[in-house]
C-alpha positions as protocol buffer text, in pm:
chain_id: "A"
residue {
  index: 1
  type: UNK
  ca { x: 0 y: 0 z: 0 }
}
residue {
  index: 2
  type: UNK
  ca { x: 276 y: 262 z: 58 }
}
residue {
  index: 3
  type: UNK
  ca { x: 431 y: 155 z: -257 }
}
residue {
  index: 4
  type: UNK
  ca { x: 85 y: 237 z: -430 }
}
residue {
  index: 5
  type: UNK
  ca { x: 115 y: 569 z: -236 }
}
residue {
  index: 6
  type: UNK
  ca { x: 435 y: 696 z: -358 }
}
residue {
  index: 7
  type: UNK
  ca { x: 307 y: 565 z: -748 }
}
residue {
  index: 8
  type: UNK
  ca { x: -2 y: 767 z: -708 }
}
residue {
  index: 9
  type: UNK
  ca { x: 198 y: 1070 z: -582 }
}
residue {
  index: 10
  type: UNK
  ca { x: 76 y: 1126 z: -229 }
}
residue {
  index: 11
  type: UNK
  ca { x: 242 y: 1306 z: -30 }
}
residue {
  index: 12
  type: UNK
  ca { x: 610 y: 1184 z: 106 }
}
residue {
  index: 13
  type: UNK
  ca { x: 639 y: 1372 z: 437 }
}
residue {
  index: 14
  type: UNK
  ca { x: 730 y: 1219 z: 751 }
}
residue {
  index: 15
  type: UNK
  ca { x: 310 y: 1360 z: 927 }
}
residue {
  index: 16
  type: UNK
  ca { x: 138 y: 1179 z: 586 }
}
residue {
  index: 17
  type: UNK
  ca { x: 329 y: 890 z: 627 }
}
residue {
  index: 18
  type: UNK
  ca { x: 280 y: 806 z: 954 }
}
residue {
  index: 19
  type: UNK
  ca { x: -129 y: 895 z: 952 }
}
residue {
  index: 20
  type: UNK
  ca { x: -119 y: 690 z: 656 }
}
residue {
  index: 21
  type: UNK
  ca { x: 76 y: 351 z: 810 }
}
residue {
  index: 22
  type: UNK
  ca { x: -120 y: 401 z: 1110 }
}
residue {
  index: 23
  type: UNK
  ca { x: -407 y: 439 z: 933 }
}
residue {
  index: 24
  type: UNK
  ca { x: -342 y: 106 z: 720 }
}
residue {
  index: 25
  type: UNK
  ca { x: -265 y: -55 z: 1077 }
}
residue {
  index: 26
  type: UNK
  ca { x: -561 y: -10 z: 1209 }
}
residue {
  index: 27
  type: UNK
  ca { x: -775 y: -65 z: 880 }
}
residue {
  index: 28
  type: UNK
  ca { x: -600 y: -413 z: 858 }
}
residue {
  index: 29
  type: UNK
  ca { x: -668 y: -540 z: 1195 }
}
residue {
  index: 30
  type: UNK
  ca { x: -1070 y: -424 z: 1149 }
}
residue {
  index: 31
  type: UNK
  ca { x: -1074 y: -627 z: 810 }
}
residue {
  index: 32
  type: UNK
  ca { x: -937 y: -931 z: 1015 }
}
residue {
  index: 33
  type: UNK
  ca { x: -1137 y: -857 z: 1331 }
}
residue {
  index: 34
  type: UNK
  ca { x: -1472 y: -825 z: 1094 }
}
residue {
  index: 35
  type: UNK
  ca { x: -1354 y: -1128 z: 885 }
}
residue {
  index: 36
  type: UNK
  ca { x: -1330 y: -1430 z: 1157 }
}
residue {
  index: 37
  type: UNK
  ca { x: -1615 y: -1632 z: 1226 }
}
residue {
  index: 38
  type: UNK
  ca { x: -1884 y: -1437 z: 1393 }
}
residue {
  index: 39
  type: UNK
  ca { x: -1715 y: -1139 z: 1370 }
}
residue {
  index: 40
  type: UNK
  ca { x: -1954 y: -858 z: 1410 }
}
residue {
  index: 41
  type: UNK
  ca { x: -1826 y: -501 z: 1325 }
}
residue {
  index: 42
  type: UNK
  ca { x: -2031 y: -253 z: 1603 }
}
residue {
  index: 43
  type: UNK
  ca { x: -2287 y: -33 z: 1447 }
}
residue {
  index: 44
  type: UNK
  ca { x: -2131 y: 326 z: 1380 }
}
residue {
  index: 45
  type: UNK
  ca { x: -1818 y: 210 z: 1495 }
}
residue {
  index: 46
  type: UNK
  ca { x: -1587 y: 578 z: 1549 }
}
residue {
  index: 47
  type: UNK
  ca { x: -1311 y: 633 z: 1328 }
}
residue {
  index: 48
  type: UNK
  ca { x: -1016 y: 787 z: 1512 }
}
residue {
  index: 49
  type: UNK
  ca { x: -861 y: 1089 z: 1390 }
}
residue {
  index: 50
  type: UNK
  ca { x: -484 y: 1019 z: 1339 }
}
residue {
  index: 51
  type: UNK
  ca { x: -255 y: 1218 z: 1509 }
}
residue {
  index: 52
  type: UNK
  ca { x: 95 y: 1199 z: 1685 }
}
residue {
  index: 53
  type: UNK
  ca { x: 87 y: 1142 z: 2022 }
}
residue {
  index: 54
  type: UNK
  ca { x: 121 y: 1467 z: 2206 }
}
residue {
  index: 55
  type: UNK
  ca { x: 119 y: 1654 z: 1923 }
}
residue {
  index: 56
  type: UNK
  ca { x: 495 y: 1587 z: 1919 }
}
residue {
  index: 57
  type: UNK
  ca { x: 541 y: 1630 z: 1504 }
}
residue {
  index: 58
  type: UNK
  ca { x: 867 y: 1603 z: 1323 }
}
residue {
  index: 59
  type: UNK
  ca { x: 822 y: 2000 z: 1304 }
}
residue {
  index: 60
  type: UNK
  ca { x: 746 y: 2047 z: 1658 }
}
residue {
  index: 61
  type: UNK
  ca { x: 1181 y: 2009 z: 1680 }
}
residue {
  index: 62
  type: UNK
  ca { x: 1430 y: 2255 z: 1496 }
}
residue {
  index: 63
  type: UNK
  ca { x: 1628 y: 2094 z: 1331 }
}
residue {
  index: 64
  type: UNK
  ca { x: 1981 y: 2022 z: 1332 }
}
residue {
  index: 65
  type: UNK
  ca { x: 2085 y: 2149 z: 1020 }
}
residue {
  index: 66
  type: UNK
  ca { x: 1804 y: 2452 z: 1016 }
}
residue {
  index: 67
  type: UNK
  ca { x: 1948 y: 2834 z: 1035 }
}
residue {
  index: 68
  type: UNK
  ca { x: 1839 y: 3120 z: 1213 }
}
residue {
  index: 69
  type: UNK
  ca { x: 1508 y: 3037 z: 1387 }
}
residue {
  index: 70
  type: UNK
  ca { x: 1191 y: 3153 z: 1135 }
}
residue {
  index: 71
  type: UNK
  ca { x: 973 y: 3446 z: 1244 }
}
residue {
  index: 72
  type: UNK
  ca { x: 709 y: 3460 z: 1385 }
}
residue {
  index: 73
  type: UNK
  ca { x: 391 y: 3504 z: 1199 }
}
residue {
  index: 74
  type: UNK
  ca { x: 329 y: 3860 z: 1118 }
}
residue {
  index: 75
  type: UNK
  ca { x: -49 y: 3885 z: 1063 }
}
residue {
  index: 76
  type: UNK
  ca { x: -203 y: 4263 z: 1066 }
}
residue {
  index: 77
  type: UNK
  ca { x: -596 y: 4241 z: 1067 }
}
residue {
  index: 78
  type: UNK
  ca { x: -788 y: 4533 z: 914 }
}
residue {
  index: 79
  type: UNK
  ca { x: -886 y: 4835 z: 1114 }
}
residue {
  index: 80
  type: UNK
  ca { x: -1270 y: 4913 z: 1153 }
}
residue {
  index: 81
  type: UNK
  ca { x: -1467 y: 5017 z: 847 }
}
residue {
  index: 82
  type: UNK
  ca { x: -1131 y: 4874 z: 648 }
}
residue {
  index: 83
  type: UNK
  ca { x: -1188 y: 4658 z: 343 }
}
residue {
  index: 84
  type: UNK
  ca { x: -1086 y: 4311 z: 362 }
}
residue {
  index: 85
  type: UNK
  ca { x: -766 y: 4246 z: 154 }
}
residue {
  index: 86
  type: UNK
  ca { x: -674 y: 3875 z: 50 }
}
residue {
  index: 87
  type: UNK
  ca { x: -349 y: 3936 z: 33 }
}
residue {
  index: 88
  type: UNK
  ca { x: -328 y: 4189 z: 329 }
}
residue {
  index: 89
  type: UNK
  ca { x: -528 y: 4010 z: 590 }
}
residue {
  index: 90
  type: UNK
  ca { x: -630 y: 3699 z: 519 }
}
residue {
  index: 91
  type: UNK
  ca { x: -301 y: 3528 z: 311 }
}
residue {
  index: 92
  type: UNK
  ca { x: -103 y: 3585 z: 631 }
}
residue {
  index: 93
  type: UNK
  ca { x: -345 y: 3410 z: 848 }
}
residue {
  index: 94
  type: UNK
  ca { x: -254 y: 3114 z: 716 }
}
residue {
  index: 95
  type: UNK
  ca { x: 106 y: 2904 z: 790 }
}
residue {
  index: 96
  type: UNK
  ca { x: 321 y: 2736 z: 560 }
}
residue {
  index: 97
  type: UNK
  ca { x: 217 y: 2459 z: 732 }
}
residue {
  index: 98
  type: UNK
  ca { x: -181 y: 2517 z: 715 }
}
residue {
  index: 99
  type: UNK
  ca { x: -67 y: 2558 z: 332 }
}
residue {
  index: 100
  type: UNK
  ca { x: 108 y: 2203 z: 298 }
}
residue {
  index: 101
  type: UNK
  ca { x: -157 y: 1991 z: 487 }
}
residue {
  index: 102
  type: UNK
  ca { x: -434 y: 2127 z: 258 }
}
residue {
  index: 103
  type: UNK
  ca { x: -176 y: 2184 z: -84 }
}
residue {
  index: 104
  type: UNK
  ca { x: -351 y: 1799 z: -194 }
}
residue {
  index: 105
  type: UNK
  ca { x: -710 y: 1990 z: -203 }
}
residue {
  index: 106
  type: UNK
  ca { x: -620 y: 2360 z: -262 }
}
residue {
  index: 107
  type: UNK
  ca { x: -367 y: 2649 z: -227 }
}
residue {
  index: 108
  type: UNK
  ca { x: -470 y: 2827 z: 73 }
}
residue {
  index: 109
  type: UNK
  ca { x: -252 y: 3112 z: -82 }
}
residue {
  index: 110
  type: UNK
  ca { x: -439 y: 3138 z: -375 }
}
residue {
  index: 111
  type: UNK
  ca { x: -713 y: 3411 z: -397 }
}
residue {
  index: 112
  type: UNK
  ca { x: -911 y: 3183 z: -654 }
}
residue {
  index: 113
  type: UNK
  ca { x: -881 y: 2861 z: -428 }
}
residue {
  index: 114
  type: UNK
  ca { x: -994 y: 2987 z: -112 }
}
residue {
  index: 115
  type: UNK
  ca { x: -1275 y: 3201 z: -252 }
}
residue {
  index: 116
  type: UNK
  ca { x: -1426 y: 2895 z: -427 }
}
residue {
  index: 117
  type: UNK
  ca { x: -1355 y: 2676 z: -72 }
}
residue {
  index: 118
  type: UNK
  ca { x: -1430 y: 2961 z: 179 }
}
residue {
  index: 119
  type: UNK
  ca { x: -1764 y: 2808 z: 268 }
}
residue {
  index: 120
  type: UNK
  ca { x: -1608 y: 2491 z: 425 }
}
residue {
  index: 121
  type: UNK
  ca { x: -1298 y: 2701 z: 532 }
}
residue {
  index: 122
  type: UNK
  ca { x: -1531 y: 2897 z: 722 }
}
residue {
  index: 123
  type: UNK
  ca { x: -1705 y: 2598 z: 869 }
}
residue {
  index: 124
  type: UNK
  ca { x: -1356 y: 2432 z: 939 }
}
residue {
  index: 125
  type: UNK
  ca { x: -1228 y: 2796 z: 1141 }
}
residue {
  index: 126
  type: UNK
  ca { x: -1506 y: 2798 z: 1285 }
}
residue {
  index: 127
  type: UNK
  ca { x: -1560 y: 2469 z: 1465 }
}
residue {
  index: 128
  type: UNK
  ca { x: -1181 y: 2484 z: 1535 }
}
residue {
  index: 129
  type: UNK
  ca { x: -1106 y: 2172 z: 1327 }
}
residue {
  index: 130
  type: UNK
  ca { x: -884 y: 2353 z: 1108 }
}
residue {
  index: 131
  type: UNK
  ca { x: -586 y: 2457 z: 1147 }
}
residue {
  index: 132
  type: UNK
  ca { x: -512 y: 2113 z: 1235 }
}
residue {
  index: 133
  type: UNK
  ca { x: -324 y: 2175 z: 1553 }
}
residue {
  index: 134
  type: UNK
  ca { x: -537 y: 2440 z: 1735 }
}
residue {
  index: 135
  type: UNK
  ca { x: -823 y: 2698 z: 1591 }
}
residue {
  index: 136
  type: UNK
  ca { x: -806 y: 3085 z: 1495 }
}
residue {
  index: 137
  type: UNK
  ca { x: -912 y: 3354 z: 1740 }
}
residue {
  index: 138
  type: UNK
  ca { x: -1231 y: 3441 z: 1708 }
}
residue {
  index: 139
  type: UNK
  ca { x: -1097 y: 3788 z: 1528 }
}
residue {
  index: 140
  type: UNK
  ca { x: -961 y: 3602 z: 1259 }
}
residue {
  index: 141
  type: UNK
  ca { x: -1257 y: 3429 z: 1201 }
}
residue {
  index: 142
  type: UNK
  ca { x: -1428 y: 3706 z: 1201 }
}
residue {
  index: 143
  type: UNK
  ca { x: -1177 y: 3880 z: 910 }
}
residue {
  index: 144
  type: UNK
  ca { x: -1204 y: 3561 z: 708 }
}
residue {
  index: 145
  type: UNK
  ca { x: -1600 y: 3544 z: 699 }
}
residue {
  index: 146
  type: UNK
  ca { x: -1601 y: 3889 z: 606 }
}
């Protein structure tokens, strides 16, 4: 299966992969679980959500071989009565790591790509589900519906 995955060009990062193996882990034991004799799968059985434990990612540690430290996120939200600029206010608010989680669906940098998305975006901010490691303030929640 991981064979398939790097033929079918998904992505090669060390977060993917291990959702992915874990992911094929746990699928694999349900199949043989559900496939014995009087195996019964429970009705709406949860799926988990795959995550490192403690939220300890391969980025959560600088590495060796980075240089000087990257800055912080500089995000400037408009003042009152202030149109909303894409590329002012709400292409800072996202990460280059919101970016490469979602780069498989859409470019969260691209005006085009989040305007035809921004209803689920807006859903996702605003249940807190994306980003994937913590939600927006409610101000920049507020910017992006606007």
């Amino acid at each position: 299966m991981c064979q398939a995955a790097e033929q079918a060009g998904l992505p090669a990062d060390a977060k993917f992969r291990a959702a992915f193996v874990a992911y094929l882990e746990w699928g694999s034991r349900i199949a043989l679980e559900n496939s014995q004799a009087g195996g019964r799968p429970p009705e709406r059985m949860p799926v988990p959500r795959w995550w490192w434990v403690c939220n300890a990612t391969p980025g959560a540690r600088v590495s060796a071989l980075a240089g000087k430290e990257p800055e912080e996120q500089v995000v400037t939200l408009p003042a009152a009565g202030q149109p909303v600029s894409f590329a002012a206010h709400i292409k800072p608010l996202f990460r280059s790591m919101d970016g490469n989680s979602m780069r498989f669906a859409f470019d969260l940098w691209s005006h085009e790509d989040v305007k035809t998305h921004s209803a689920e975006i807006l859903k996702r901010l605003s249940n807190g589900s994306m980003p994937c490691d913590g939600g927006w303030s409610p101000d920049w929640v507020a910017v992006f519906r606007h």
